[in-house]
Tab-separated table of C-alpha atoms and ligand atoms in Angstrom:
chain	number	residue	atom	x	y	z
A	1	UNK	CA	10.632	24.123	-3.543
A	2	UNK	CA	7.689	22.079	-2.788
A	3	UNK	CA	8.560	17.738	-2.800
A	4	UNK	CA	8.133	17.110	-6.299
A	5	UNK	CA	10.031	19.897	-7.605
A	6	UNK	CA	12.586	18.885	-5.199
A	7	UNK	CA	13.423	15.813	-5.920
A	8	UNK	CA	14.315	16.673	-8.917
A	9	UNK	CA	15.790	19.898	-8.702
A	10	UNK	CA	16.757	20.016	-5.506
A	11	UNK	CA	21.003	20.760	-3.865
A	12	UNK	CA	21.534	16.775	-4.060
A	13	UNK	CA	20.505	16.238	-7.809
A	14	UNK	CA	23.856	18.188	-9.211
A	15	UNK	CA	27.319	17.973	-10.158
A	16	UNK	CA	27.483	14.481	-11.622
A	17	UNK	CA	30.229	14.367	-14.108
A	18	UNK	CA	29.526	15.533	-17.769
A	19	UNK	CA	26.483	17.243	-16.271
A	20	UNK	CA	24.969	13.919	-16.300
A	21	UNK	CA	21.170	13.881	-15.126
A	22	UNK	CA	21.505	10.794	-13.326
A	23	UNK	CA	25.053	9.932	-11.367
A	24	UNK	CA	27.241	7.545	-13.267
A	25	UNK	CA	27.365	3.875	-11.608
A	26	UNK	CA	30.388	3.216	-9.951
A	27	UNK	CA	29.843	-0.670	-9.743
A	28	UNK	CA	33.362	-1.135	-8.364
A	29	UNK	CA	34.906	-2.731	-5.299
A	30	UNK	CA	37.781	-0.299	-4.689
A	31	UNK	CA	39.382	2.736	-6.273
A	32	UNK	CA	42.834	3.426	-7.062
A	33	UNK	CA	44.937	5.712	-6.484
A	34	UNK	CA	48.187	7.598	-7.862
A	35	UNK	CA	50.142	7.562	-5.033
A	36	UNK	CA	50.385	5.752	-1.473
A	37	UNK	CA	50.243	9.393	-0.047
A	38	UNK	CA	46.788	9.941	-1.536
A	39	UNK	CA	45.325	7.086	-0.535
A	40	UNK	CA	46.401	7.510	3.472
A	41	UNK	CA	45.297	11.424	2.889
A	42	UNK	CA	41.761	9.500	2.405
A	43	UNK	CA	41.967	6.797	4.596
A	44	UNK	CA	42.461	9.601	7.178
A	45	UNK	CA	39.762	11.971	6.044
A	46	UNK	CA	42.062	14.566	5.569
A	47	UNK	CA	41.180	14.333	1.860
A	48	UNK	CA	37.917	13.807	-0.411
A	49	UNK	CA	37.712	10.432	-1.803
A	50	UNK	CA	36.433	6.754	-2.218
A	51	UNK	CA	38.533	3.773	-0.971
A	52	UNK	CA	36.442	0.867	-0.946
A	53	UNK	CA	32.514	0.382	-1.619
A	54	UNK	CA	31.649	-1.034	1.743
A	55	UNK	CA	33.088	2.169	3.366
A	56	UNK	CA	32.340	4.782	0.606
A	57	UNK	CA	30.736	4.875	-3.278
A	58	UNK	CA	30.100	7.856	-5.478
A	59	UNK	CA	26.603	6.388	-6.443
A	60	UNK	CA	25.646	5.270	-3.061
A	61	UNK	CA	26.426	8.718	-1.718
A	62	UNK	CA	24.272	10.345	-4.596
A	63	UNK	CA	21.433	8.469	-3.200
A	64	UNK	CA	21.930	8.769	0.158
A	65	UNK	CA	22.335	12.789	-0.270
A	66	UNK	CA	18.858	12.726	-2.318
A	67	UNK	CA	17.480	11.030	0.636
A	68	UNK	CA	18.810	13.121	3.552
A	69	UNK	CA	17.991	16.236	1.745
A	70	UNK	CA	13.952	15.076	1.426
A	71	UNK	CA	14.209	14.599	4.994
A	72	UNK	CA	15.616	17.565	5.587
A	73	UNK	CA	18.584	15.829	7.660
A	74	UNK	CA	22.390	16.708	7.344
A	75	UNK	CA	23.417	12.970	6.036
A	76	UNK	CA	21.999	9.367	5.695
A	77	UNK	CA	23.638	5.934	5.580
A	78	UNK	CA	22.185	2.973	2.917
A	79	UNK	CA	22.084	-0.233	4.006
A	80	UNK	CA	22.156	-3.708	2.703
A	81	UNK	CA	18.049	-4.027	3.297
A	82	UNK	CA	15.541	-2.135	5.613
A	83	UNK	CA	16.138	-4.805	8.206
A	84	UNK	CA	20.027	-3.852	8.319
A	85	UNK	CA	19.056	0.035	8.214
A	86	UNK	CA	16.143	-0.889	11.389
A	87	UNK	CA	19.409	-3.144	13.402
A	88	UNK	CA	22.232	-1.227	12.564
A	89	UNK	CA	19.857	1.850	13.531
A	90	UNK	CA	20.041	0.591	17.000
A	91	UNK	CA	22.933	-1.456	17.413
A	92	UNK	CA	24.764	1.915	16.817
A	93	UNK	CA	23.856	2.760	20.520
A	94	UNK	CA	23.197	0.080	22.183
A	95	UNK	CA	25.192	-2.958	24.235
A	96	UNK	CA	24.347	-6.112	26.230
A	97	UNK	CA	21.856	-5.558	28.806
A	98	UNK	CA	19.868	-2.370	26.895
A	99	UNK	CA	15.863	-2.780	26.492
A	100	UNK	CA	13.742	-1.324	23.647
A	101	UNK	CA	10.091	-0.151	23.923
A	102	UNK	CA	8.837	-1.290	20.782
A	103	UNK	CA	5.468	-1.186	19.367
A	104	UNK	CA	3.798	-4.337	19.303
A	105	UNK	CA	2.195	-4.260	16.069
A	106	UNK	CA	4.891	-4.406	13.687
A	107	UNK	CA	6.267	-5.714	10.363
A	108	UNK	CA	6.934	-9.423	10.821
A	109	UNK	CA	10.999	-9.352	10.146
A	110	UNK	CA	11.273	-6.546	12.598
A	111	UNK	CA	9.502	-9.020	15.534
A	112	UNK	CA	11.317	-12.127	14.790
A	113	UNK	CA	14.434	-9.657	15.004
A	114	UNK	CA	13.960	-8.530	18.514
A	115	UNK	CA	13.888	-12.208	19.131
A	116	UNK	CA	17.617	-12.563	17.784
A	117	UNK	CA	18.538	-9.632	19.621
A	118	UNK	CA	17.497	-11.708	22.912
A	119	UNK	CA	20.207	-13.567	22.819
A	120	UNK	CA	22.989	-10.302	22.439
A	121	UNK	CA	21.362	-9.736	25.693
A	122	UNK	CA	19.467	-6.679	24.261
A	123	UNK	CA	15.547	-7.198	25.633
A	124	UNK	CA	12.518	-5.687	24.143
A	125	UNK	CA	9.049	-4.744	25.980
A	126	UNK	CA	6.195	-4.228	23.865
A	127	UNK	CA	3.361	-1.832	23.873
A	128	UNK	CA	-0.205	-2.453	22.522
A	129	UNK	CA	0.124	0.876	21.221
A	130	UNK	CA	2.838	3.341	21.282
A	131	UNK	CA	1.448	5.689	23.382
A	132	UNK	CA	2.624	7.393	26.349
A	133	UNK	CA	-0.247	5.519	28.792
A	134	UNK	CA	1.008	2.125	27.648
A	135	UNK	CA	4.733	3.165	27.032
A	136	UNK	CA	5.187	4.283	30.952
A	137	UNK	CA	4.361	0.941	32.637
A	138	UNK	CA	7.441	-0.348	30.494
A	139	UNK	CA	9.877	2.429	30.870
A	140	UNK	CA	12.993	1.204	33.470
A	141	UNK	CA	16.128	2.084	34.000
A	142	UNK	CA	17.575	-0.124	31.571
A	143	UNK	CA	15.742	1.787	28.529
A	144	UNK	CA	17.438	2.916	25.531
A	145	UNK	CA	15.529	3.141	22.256
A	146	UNK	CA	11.776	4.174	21.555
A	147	UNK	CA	10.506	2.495	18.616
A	148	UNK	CA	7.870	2.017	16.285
A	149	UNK	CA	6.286	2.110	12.702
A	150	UNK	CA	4.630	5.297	11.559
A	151	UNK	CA	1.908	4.156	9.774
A	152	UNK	CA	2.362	0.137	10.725
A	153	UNK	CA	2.706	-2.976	8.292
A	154	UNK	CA	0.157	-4.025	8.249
A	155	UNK	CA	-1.950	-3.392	11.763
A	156	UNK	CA	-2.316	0.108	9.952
A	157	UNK	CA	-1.883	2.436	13.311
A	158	UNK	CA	-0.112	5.541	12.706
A	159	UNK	CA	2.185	7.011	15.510
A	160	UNK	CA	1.041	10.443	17.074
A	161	UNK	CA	4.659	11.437	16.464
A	162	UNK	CA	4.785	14.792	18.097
A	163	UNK	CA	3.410	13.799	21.323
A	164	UNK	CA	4.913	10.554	21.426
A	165	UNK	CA	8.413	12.360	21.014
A	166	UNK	CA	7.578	15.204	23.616
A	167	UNK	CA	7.073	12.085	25.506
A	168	UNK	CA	9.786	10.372	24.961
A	169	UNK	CA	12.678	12.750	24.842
A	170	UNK	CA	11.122	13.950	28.672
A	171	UNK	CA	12.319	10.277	29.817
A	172	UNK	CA	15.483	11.239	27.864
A	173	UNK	CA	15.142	8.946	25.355
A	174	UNK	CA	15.102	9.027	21.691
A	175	UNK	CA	12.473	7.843	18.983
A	176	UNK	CA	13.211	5.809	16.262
A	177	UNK	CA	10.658	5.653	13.622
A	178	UNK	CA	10.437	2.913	10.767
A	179	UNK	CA	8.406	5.324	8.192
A	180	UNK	CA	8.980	2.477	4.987
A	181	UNK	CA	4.671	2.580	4.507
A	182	UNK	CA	4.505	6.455	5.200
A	183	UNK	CA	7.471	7.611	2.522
A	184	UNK	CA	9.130	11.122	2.683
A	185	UNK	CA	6.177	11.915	0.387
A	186	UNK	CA	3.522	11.084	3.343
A	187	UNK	CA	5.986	12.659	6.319
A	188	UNK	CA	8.300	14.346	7.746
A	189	UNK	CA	9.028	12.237	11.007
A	190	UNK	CA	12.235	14.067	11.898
A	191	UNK	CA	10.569	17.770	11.854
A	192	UNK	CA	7.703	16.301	13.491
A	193	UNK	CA	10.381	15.534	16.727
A	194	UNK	CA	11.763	12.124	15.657
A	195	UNK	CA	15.400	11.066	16.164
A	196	UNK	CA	16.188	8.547	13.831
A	197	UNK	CA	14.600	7.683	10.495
A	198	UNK	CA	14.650	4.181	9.106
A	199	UNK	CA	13.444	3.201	5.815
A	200	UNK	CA	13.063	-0.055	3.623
A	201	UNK	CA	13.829	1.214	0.307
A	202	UNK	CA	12.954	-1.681	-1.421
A	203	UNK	CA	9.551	-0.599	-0.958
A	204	UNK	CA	7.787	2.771	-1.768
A	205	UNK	CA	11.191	4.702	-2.430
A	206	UNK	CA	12.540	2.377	-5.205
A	207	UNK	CA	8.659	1.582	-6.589
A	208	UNK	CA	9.612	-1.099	-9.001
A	209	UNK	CA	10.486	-3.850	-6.784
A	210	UNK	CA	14.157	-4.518	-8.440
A	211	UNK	CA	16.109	-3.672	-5.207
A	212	UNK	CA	16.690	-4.780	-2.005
A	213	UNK	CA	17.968	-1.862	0.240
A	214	UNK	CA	17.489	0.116	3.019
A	215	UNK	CA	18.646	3.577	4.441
A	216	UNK	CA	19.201	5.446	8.255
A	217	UNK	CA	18.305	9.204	8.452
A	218	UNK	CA	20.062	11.132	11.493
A	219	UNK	CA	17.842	14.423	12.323
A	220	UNK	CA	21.482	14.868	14.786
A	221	UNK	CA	19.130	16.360	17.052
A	222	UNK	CA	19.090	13.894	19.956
A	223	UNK	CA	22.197	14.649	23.166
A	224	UNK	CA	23.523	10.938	23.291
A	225	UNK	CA	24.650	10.898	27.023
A	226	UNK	CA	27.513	8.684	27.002
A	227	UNK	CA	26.921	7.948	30.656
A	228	UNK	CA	23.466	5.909	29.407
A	229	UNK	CA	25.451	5.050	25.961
A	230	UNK	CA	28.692	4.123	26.626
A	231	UNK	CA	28.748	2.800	22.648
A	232	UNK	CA	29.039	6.343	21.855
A	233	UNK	CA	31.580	7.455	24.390
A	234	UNK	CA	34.361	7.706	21.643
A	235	UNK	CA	32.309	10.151	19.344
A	236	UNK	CA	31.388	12.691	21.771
A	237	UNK	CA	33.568	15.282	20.084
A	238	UNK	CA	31.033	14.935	17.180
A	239	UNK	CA	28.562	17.062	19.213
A	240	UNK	CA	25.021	16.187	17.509
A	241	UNK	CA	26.699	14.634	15.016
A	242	UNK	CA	27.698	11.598	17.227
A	243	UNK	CA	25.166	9.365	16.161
A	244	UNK	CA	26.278	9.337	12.128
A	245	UNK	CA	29.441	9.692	12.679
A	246	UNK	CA	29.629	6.474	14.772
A	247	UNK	CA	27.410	4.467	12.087
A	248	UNK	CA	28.963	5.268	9.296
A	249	UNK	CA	32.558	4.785	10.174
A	250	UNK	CA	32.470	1.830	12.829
A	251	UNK	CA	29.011	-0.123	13.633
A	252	UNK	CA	27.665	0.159	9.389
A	253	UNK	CA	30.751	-0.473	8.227
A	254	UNK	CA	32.380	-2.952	10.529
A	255	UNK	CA	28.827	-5.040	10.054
A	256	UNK	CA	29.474	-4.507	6.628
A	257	UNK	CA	25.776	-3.818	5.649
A	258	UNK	CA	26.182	-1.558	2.593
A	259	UNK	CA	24.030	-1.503	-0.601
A	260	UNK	CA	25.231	-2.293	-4.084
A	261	UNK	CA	26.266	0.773	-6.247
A	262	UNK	CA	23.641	-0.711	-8.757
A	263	UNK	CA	20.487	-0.604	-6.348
A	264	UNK	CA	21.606	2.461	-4.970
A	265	UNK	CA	21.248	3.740	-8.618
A	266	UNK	CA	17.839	1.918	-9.176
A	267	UNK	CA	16.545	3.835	-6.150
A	268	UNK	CA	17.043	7.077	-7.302
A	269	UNK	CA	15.683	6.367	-10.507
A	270	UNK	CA	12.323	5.261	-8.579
A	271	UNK	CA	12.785	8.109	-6.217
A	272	UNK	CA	12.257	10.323	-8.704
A	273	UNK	CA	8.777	9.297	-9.367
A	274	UNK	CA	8.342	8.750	-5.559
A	275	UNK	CA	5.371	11.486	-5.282
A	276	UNK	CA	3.861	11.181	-8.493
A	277	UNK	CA	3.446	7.554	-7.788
A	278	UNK	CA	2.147	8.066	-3.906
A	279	UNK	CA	-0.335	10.022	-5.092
A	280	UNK	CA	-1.709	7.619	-7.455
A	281	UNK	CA	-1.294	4.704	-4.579
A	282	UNK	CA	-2.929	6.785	-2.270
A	283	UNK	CA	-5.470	7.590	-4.262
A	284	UNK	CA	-6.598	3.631	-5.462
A	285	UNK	CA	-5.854	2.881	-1.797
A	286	UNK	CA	-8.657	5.045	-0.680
A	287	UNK	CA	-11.409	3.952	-3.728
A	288	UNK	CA	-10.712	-0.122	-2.909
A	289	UNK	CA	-10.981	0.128	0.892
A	290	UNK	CA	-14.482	2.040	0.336
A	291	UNK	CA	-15.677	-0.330	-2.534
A	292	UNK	CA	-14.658	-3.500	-0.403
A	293	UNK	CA	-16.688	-1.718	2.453
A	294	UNK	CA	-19.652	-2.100	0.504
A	295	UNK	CA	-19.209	-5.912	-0.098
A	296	UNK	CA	-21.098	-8.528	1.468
A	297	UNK	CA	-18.773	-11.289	3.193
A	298	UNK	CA	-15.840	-9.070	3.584
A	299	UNK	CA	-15.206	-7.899	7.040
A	300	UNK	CA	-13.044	-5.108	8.505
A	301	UNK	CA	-11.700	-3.548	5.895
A	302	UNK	CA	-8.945	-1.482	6.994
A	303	UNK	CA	-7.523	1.760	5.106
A	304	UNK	CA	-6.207	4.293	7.564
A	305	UNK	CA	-8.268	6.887	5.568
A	306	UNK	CA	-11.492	5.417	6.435
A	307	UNK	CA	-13.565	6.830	9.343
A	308	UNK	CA	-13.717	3.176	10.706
A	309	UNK	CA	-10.338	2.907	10.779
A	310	UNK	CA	-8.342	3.737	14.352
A	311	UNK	CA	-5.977	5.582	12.803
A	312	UNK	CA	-8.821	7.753	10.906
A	313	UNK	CA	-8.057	11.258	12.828
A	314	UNK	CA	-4.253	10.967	12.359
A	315	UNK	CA	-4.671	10.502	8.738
A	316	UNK	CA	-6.742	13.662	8.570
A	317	UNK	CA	-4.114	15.329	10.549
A	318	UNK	CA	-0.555	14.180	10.375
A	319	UNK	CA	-0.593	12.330	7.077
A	320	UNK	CA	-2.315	15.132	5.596
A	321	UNK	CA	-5.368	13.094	4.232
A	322	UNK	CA	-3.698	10.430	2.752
A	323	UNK	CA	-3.766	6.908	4.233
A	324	UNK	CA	-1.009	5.202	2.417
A	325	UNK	CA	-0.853	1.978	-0.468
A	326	UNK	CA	-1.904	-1.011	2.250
A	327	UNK	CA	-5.147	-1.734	3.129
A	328	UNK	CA	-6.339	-5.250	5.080
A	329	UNK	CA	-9.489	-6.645	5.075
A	330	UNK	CA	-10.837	-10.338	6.272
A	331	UNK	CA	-12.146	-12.591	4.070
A	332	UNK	CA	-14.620	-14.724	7.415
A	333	UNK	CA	-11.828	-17.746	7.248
A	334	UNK	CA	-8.555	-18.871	6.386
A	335	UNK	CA	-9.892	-20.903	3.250
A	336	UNK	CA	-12.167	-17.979	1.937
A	337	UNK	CA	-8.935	-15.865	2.162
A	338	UNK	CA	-7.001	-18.044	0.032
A	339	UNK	CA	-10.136	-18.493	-1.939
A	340	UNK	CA	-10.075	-14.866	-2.834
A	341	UNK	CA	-5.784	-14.784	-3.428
A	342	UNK	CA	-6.159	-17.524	-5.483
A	343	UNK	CA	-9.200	-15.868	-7.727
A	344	UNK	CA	-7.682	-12.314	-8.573
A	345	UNK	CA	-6.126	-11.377	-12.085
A	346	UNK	CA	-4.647	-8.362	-11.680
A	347	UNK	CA	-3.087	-8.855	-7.805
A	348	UNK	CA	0.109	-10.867	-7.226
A	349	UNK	CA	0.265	-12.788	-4.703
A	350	UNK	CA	3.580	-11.935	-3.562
A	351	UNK	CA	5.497	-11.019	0.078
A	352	UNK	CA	6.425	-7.198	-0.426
A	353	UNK	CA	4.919	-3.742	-0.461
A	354	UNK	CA	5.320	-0.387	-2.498
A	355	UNK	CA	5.326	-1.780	-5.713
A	356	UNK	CA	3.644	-0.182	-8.576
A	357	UNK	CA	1.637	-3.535	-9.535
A	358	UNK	CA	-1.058	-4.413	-6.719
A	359	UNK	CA	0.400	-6.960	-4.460
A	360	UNK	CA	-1.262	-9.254	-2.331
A	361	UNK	CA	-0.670	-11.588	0.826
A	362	UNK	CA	-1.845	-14.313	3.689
A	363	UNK	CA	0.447	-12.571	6.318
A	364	UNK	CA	-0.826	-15.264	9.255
A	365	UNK	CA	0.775	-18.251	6.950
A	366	UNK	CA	3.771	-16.148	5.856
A	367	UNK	CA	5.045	-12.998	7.229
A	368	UNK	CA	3.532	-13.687	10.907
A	369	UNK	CA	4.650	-17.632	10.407
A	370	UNK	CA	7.289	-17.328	13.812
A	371	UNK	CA	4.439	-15.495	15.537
A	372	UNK	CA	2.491	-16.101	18.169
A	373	UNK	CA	-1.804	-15.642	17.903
A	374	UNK	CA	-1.423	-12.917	20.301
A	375	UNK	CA	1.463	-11.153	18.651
A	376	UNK	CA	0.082	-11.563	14.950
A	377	UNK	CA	-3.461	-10.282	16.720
A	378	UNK	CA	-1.160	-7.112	18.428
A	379	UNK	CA	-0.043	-6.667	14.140
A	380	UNK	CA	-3.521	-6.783	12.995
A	381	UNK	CA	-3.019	-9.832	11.848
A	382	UNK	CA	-5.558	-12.823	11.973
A	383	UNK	CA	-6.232	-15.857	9.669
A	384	UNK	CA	-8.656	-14.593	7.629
A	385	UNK	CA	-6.898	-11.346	6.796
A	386	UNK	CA	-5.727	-10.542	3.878
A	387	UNK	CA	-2.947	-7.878	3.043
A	388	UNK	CA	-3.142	-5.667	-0.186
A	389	UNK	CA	0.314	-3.509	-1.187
A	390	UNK	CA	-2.180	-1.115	-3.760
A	391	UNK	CA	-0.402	-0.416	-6.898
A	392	UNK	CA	-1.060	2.179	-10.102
A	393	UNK	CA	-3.440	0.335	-12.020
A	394	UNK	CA	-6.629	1.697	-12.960
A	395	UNK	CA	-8.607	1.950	-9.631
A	396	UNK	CA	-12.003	0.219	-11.263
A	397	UNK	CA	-10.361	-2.834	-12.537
A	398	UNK	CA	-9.069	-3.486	-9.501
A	399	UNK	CA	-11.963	-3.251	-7.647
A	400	UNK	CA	-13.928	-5.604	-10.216
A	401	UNK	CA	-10.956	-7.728	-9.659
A	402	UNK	CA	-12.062	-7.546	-6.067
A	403	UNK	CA	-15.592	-7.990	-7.073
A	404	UNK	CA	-15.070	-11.131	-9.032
A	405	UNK	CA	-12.492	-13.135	-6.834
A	406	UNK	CA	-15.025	-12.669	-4.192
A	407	UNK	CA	-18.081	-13.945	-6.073
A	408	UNK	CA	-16.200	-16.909	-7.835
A	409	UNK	CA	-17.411	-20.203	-7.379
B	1	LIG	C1	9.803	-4.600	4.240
B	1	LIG	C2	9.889	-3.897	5.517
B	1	LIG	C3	11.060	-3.953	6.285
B	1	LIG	C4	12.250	-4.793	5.877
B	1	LIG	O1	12.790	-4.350	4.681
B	1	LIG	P1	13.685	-5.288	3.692
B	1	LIG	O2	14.133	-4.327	2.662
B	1	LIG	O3	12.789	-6.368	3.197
B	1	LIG	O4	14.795	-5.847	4.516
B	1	LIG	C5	11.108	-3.239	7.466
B	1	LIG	N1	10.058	-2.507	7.866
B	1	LIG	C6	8.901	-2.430	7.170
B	1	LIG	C7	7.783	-1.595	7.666
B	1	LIG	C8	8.787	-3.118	5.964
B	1	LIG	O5	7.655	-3.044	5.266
């Protein structure tokens, strides 16, 4: 079965009740039980069943096993938001005194986040690129966790993931990829030698921007040495299966980041249209960034799928010709950027991505606000830039809507 047949035929879209086509939503704290036996037999795993909906819910697990299945891993774990699936993805193995090799160019939230995690005593170097020549000057004995952004929000650099794996699991470390901009539809980080998938699925995966949610894919590939982990010293019995194990029934659900039944079922309504709509995205993505190109006054436009672009070749190659929904460009100064927000019709001018409506943003006064120059610079961010989430309308209006808010007096 080829992606779009899968998702909706594939092993994780049967046996709701009724032959439903969609799984019922269980928007319920806890479930009850018939007898006190019944409920330990669960409590123990000794027995199939829900208890409680921060541990366990039918529809949450009906997404999740959609998800896990596209990414061809054995299980997944929702989350609250993508920023509790991109902490609790590392949190899982970490401890006081752990460092992190991050890219530098990454979604805002994710940077101000390392921040917090200074003061849990977890540090984190970052790398102009995430590449094995700037990656090895970092590299110490404290390292733990590889990670980056597979096709970056919104620097737009896309990670060279088999290399930088081959790479990384030499130094005996794993890779943990945010792949939010790149979708299952895009890649397939985790047969391309990534550990550990993380995704916000408020973006691309649930499409209509009505939920706030993220999700952890396990490729339970990776040999957590519990001599350099000692977090996952209790679940070595798991074998590969360590890693979930450990998430799902201590560090996710202790933190208590789990997703409402409701979202959960929102997401794989969107899901469903995941490809159909990528293509589309992809598609407008690619016509804009080439018809801004052409514009006088508008520099550096940005679309991964332009031969300007730095991350041209690996579009070609790993992304399989597409280049994703975002594209930057630079309007020449702060108040011609806001000049240009403030003249288009058809773009919002809102803070998220993967919508189907065309989105747009001032990241340097917003998303990059806690940033340094240097570190909004490392993002691809600058004060003129301007950040547009592409969404399905029809590719020549938005370009005259381009066109226009450009020219407007
Ligand atoms: C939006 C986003 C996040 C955070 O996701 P939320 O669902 O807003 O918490 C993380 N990584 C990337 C690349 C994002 O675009």
């Amino acid at each position: 079965m080829d992606f779009n047949t899968k998702i909706l035929h594939g092993r994780s879209t049967e046996n709701y009740a009724f032959n439903a086509t969609l799984p019922p939503i269980a928007q319920v704290t806890a479930f009850g039980y018939k007898s006190a036996e019944e409920q330990e037999k669960v409590f123990h795993h000794k027995a199939f069943g829900f208890a409680y909906t921060r541990i366990g819910n039918p529809t949450v697990s009906a997404f999740e096993n959609r998800i896990a299945e596209l990414e061809g891993a054995p299980s997944a774990v929702a989350t609250s938001s993508g920023m509790s699936a991109v902490v609790m993805s590392m949190l899982n193995v970490l401890q006081s005194g752990d460092e992190i090799v991050a890219a530098a160019g990454l979604y805002g939230g994710t940077l101000d986040l390392f921040k917090d995690l200074e003061k849990f005593g977890i540090h984190t170097h970052f790398a102009k690129r995430l590449t094995p020549e700037y990656i090895e000057p970092l590299l110490n004995e404290h390292t733990r966790i590889v990670f980056g952004e597979v096709i970056s929000n919104p620097g737009l650099f896309v990670l060279d993931i088999p290399k930088l794996s081959e790479y990384v699991h030499g130094k005996g470390l794993p890779l943990i990829v945010d792949a939010t901009t790149a979708t299952p539809y895009l890649i397939s980080p985790l047969s391309l030698g990534a550990d550990i998938v993380v995704h916000s699925s408020s973006k691309y995966i649930n499409g209509g921007g009505n939920s706030i949610s993220g999700i952890i894919v396990d490729g339970a590939k990776f040999n957590w040495d519990p001599e350099r982990y000692p977090a996952m010293k209790d679940f070595e019995k798991y074998g590969r299966m360590a890693y979930s194990i450990r998430l799902r029934t201590d560090t996710w659900e202790n933190f208590g980041t789990c997703v409402s039944p409701f979202n959960a079922y929102m997401n794989i309504v969107g899901l469903e249209t995941l490809g159909l709509r990528m293509e589309r995205i992809c598609y407008n993505a690619r016509q804009i960034a080439r018809s801004l190109s052409e514009i006088d006054g508008i520099y550096d436009v940005n679309h991964p799928t332009l031969e300007t672009s730095e991350a041209h070749e690996l579009a070609e190659t790993e992304l399989h010709g597409y280049g994703g929904g975002i594209l930057t460009l630079r309007a020449g100064s702060r108040e011609k950027a806001f000049h240009i927000l403030n003249h288009l019709k058809y773009c919002t001018i809102a803070s998220n991505i993967g919508d189907i409506r065309t989105l747009v943003i001032h990241p340097w006064s917003t998303l990059y606000m806690h940033s340094s120059p240097e570190a909004a610079a490392d993002a691809g961010v600058y004060d003129d830039t301007i950040r547009v989430s592409v969404g399905i309308e029809d590719p020549a209006d938005l370009a005259d809507d381009f066109a226009q808010a450009i020219k407007a007096e």
